[in-house]
Amino acid sequence: MVVGSLYLPKDNPNKPLGEDAHFTHELYQTIGVADGVGGWVKQGIDAGIYARELMKNSFIATYDESMKGHVNPKRVLEEAYKNTNSKGSSTACIITLNSVKNTIVAANVGDSGFFLIRKGKIIYKSPIQQRGFGCPYQLGNCNSDNPSVAQEMELNVEKDDILMVGTDGMLDNIFESEIEEIVLRAIDQNLKAEELASQIGNIALYNSFDRFADTPFAKASKERHIGGKIDDITVIVAYIQ
């Protein structure tokens, strides 16, 4: 995997780092995203701290897992969760490439997720886990979920496939058809992974500020919300080579 990423925290002077977090570990072919659940702010808790600690511990656990053989994303999540002590909660999605089997293996909790793209077409979208609109499954220490709820997936991959991972700030603000158009142009222009991540993230950002945009979030809300959703936006793009 050749990896590029972009993080665009929403403009909040009280939380300049936002509530998303991510990591990339190219040596061990593993990437992950997390999105701290904003509802904690009512209790004076910055869930971004939990998300960042979870991803830092996931990075460490990826190394530990690699020493045992192939990285297992669910075990990475379990180890990271066990060692994360901050208050708050977070969604999480961790994906690794098994280059022996030519598969990607993923563990996902909540409404972050990923697309697998082949020849410019999305051939797989990870399902989201939520108890209701705006209430995703979430890892945390205070009456939240634990990694046992993680949905595990294993998918065959081919050379030149593109893996695109994002928090809901991306997924809520850009339709799959838009992503496919951008990816096809990126393939034509030989864009690097980081350049493609930047294009996707910035279009999601543009849509998030459009009060009248047709967005996945507006569609999912069943007319309770119109336009884009202002949120932290994380995009990771991995080219399978």
Short mmCIF file of C-alpha atoms in Angstrom, two decimals:
data_model
loop_
_atom_site.label_atom_id
_atom_site.label_comp_id
_atom_site.label_asym_id
_atom_site.label_seq_id
_atom_site.Cartn_x
_atom_site.Cartn_y
_atom_site.Cartn_z
CA MET A 1 0.00 0.00 0.00
CA VAL A 2 1.18 3.48 -0.88
CA VAL A 3 -0.69 5.85 1.42
CA GLY A 4 -1.63 9.54 1.51
CA SER A 5 -3.95 11.34 3.91
CA LEU A 6 -5.66 14.64 4.67
CA TYR A 7 -7.18 15.95 7.89
CA LEU A 8 -9.35 19.07 7.98
CA PRO A 9 -10.53 19.84 11.54
CA LYS A 10 -13.58 22.06 11.62
CA ASP A 11 -13.01 25.61 12.77
CA ASN A 12 -13.40 25.57 16.56
CA PRO A 13 -10.97 27.70 18.63
CA ASN A 14 -11.77 25.58 21.70
CA LYS A 15 -10.75 22.40 19.88
CA PRO A 16 -8.08 23.34 17.32
CA LEU A 17 -7.17 19.67 16.83
CA GLY A 18 -10.78 18.66 16.20
CA GLU A 19 -12.21 15.29 17.21
CA ASP A 20 -10.90 13.04 14.40
CA ALA A 21 -7.65 11.09 14.53
CA HIS A 22 -5.87 8.69 12.21
CA PHE A 23 -2.66 6.74 11.70
CA THR A 24 -0.82 5.18 8.78
CA HIS A 25 1.79 2.45 9.15
CA GLU A 26 3.12 1.77 5.66
CA LEU A 27 5.79 -0.67 6.87
CA TYR A 28 3.12 -2.94 8.37
CA GLN A 29 0.54 -2.03 5.68
CA THR A 30 -2.06 -0.83 8.20
CA ILE A 31 -4.17 2.33 8.43
CA GLY A 32 -6.87 3.55 10.78
CA VAL A 33 -9.30 6.40 11.46
CA ALA A 34 -11.28 7.43 14.54
CA ASP A 35 -13.93 10.07 15.16
CA GLY A 36 -14.51 11.28 18.70
CA VAL A 37 -18.22 11.54 19.51
CA GLY A 38 -19.09 15.23 19.88
CA GLY A 39 -21.93 14.73 22.37
CA TRP A 40 -19.37 14.52 25.18
CA VAL A 41 -18.92 18.28 24.99
CA LYS A 42 -22.11 18.64 27.08
CA GLN A 43 -20.17 17.03 29.94
CA GLY A 44 -17.09 19.18 29.37
CA ILE A 45 -15.18 16.32 27.75
CA ASP A 46 -13.17 16.63 24.51
CA ALA A 47 -13.73 13.29 22.78
CA GLY A 48 -10.94 14.16 20.35
CA ILE A 49 -8.48 13.32 23.14
CA TYR A 50 -9.95 9.82 23.37
CA ALA A 51 -9.80 9.37 19.56
CA ARG A 52 -6.16 10.50 19.40
CA GLU A 53 -5.15 8.21 22.26
CA LEU A 54 -7.00 5.30 20.64
CA MET A 55 -5.17 5.82 17.33
CA LYS A 56 -1.80 6.25 19.03
CA ASN A 57 -2.36 2.97 20.85
CA SER A 58 -3.54 1.35 17.61
CA PHE A 59 -0.28 2.37 15.96
CA ILE A 60 1.66 0.76 18.82
CA ALA A 61 -0.54 -2.36 18.75
CA THR A 62 0.03 -2.68 14.98
CA TYR A 63 3.74 -3.04 15.64
CA ASP A 64 3.12 -5.58 18.41
CA GLU A 65 0.76 -7.56 16.16
CA SER A 66 3.25 -7.56 13.29
CA MET A 67 5.76 -9.35 15.51
CA LYS A 68 3.30 -12.27 15.74
CA GLY A 69 2.83 -12.51 11.97
CA HIS A 70 0.06 -10.83 9.99
CA VAL A 71 -1.68 -7.87 11.60
CA ASN A 72 -5.21 -8.61 12.83
CA PRO A 73 -7.23 -5.33 12.90
CA LYS A 74 -9.69 -6.54 15.52
CA ARG A 75 -6.88 -7.57 17.85
CA VAL A 76 -5.26 -4.17 17.24
CA LEU A 77 -8.53 -2.51 18.29
CA GLU A 78 -8.82 -4.73 21.35
CA GLU A 79 -5.28 -3.91 22.48
CA ALA A 80 -5.67 -0.18 21.78
CA TYR A 81 -9.04 -0.06 23.56
CA LYS A 82 -7.59 -1.80 26.62
CA ASN A 83 -4.81 0.80 26.86
CA THR A 84 -6.90 3.92 26.20
CA ASN A 85 -7.92 5.58 29.45
CA SER A 86 -9.16 9.04 28.44
CA LYS A 87 -12.80 9.95 28.93
CA GLY A 88 -15.01 10.06 25.89
CA SER A 89 -15.79 7.67 23.04
CA SER A 90 -15.00 7.24 19.38
CA THR A 91 -15.82 5.34 16.23
CA ALA A 92 -12.91 3.42 14.70
CA CYS A 93 -11.97 1.67 11.47
CA ILE A 94 -8.69 -0.21 11.06
CA ILE A 95 -7.60 -1.92 7.84
CA THR A 96 -4.53 -3.98 6.97
CA LEU A 97 -3.23 -5.44 3.70
CA ASN A 98 -2.37 -9.14 3.74
CA SER A 99 0.03 -9.27 0.81
CA VAL A 100 0.35 -13.07 1.03
CA LYS A 101 -3.38 -13.67 0.52
CA ASN A 102 -3.92 -10.48 -1.55
CA THR A 103 -6.70 -9.34 0.74
CA ILE A 104 -7.53 -6.39 2.94
CA VAL A 105 -8.81 -7.18 6.41
CA ALA A 106 -10.87 -4.58 8.29
CA ALA A 107 -12.47 -4.08 11.68
CA ASN A 108 -15.04 -1.30 11.92
CA VAL A 109 -17.02 0.19 14.80
CA GLY A 110 -19.53 2.95 14.03
CA ASP A 111 -19.99 5.25 11.07
CA SER A 112 -16.44 5.77 9.86
CA GLY A 113 -15.66 3.41 7.01
CA PHE A 114 -14.10 2.72 3.64
CA PHE A 115 -14.58 2.16 -0.08
CA LEU A 116 -12.72 -0.33 -2.24
CA ILE A 117 -12.40 1.07 -5.75
CA ARG A 118 -11.40 -0.85 -8.88
CA LYS A 119 -10.88 0.84 -12.26
CA GLY A 120 -12.69 3.92 -10.99
CA LYS A 121 -15.75 2.07 -9.71
CA ILE A 122 -16.68 1.51 -6.06
CA ILE A 123 -17.00 -2.27 -5.71
CA TYR A 124 -17.46 -2.32 -1.93
CA LYS A 125 -18.62 0.09 0.76
CA SER A 126 -18.32 -0.91 4.42
CA PRO A 127 -21.66 -0.96 6.27
CA ILE A 128 -22.16 1.56 9.05
CA GLN A 129 -23.12 0.56 12.57
CA GLN A 130 -25.61 2.81 14.31
CA ARG A 131 -28.46 2.47 16.77
CA GLY A 132 -30.33 5.29 15.09
CA PHE A 133 -29.69 8.37 12.96
CA GLY A 134 -26.71 10.24 14.43
CA CYS A 135 -26.06 7.57 17.09
CA PRO A 136 -23.18 5.34 15.90
CA TYR A 137 -21.65 2.42 17.76
CA GLN A 138 -18.67 3.83 19.67
CA LEU A 139 -15.72 2.61 21.70
CA GLY A 140 -15.28 4.12 25.14
CA ASN A 141 -14.88 3.52 28.86
CA CYS A 142 -18.17 5.03 30.06
CA ASN A 143 -21.17 2.83 29.16
CA SER A 144 -19.99 2.70 25.54
CA ASP A 145 -19.27 -0.26 23.27
CA ASN A 146 -16.18 -2.44 23.27
CA PRO A 147 -14.33 -4.05 20.34
CA SER A 148 -16.47 -7.20 20.50
CA VAL A 149 -19.06 -5.29 18.42
CA ALA A 150 -16.56 -4.59 15.62
CA GLN A 151 -17.64 -5.81 12.21
CA GLU A 152 -14.84 -7.75 10.51
CA MET A 153 -14.44 -7.93 6.74
CA GLU A 154 -11.93 -9.57 4.39
CA LEU A 155 -11.92 -8.63 0.72
CA ASN A 156 -9.81 -9.73 -2.22
CA VAL A 157 -7.76 -6.94 -3.78
CA GLU A 158 -5.97 -6.57 -7.10
CA LYS A 159 -3.06 -4.46 -8.27
CA ASP A 160 -4.11 -0.84 -8.88
CA ASP A 161 -7.14 -1.06 -6.58
CA ILE A 162 -7.69 2.04 -4.45
CA LEU A 163 -8.73 1.93 -0.81
CA MET A 164 -10.37 5.10 0.51
CA VAL A 165 -11.00 5.42 4.25
CA GLY A 166 -12.82 8.27 5.94
CA THR A 167 -14.66 9.55 8.95
CA ASP A 168 -18.29 10.60 8.60
CA GLY A 169 -17.15 14.13 7.78
CA MET A 170 -16.16 12.72 4.40
CA LEU A 171 -18.86 10.06 4.05
CA ASP A 172 -21.71 12.46 4.94
CA ASN A 173 -20.70 15.14 2.46
CA ILE A 174 -19.79 13.42 -0.80
CA PHE A 175 -21.77 10.91 -2.83
CA GLU A 176 -20.24 7.74 -4.24
CA SER A 177 -20.87 8.98 -7.79
CA GLU A 178 -18.80 12.11 -7.05
CA ILE A 179 -16.00 9.98 -5.62
CA GLU A 180 -15.95 7.80 -8.73
CA GLU A 181 -15.69 10.87 -11.00
CA ILE A 182 -12.80 12.29 -8.97
CA VAL A 183 -11.00 8.93 -8.87
CA LEU A 184 -11.31 8.46 -12.66
CA ARG A 185 -9.76 11.90 -13.21
CA ALA A 186 -7.04 11.10 -10.68
CA ILE A 187 -6.18 7.89 -12.54
CA ASP A 188 -5.98 9.81 -15.85
CA GLN A 189 -3.75 12.45 -14.25
CA ASN A 190 -1.56 9.94 -12.36
CA LEU A 191 -2.24 11.73 -9.08
CA LYS A 192 -0.39 10.60 -5.98
CA ALA A 193 -2.39 9.11 -3.10
CA GLU A 194 -1.95 12.29 -1.07
CA GLU A 195 -3.21 14.43 -3.97
CA LEU A 196 -6.32 12.30 -4.37
CA ALA A 197 -6.99 12.42 -0.61
CA SER A 198 -6.67 16.20 -0.77
CA GLN A 199 -9.15 16.49 -3.64
CA ILE A 200 -11.73 14.27 -1.94
CA GLY A 201 -11.34 16.04 1.41
CA ASN A 202 -11.61 19.52 -0.02
CA ILE A 203 -14.72 18.74 -2.06
CA ALA A 204 -16.31 17.21 1.05
CA LEU A 205 -15.37 20.42 2.89
CA TYR A 206 -16.92 22.59 0.17
CA ASN A 207 -20.13 20.54 0.25
CA SER A 208 -20.25 20.69 4.06
CA PHE A 209 -20.63 24.49 3.93
CA ASP A 210 -23.31 24.43 1.21
CA ARG A 211 -26.61 24.89 3.05
CA PHE A 212 -28.59 23.65 0.04
CA ALA A 213 -26.34 20.84 -1.23
CA ASP A 214 -27.78 17.41 -1.85
CA THR A 215 -25.60 15.30 0.45
CA PRO A 216 -25.63 11.74 1.84
CA PHE A 217 -26.26 13.24 5.29
CA ALA A 218 -29.30 15.19 4.11
CA LYS A 219 -30.62 12.09 2.34
CA ALA A 220 -30.11 9.88 5.40
CA SER A 221 -31.85 12.43 7.64
CA LYS A 222 -35.10 12.00 5.69
CA GLU A 223 -35.57 15.77 5.34
CA ARG A 224 -34.71 16.56 8.96
CA HIS A 225 -31.56 18.24 7.67
CA ILE A 226 -30.89 20.15 4.44
CA GLY A 227 -27.47 20.73 2.92
CA GLY A 228 -24.00 19.73 4.03
CA LYS A 229 -22.84 18.75 7.50
CA ILE A 230 -20.03 20.79 9.01
CA ASP A 231 -17.66 18.32 10.65
CA ASP A 232 -14.04 17.27 10.99
CA ILE A 233 -12.98 15.54 7.77
CA THR A 234 -10.39 12.77 7.53
CA VAL A 235 -9.51 10.99 4.28
CA ILE A 236 -6.89 8.27 3.80
CA VAL A 237 -6.15 6.96 0.31
CA ALA A 238 -4.10 3.80 -0.23
CA TYR A 239 -2.98 2.61 -3.65
CA ILE A 240 -2.59 -1.18 -3.84
CA GLN A 241 0.53 -1.96 -5.86
#
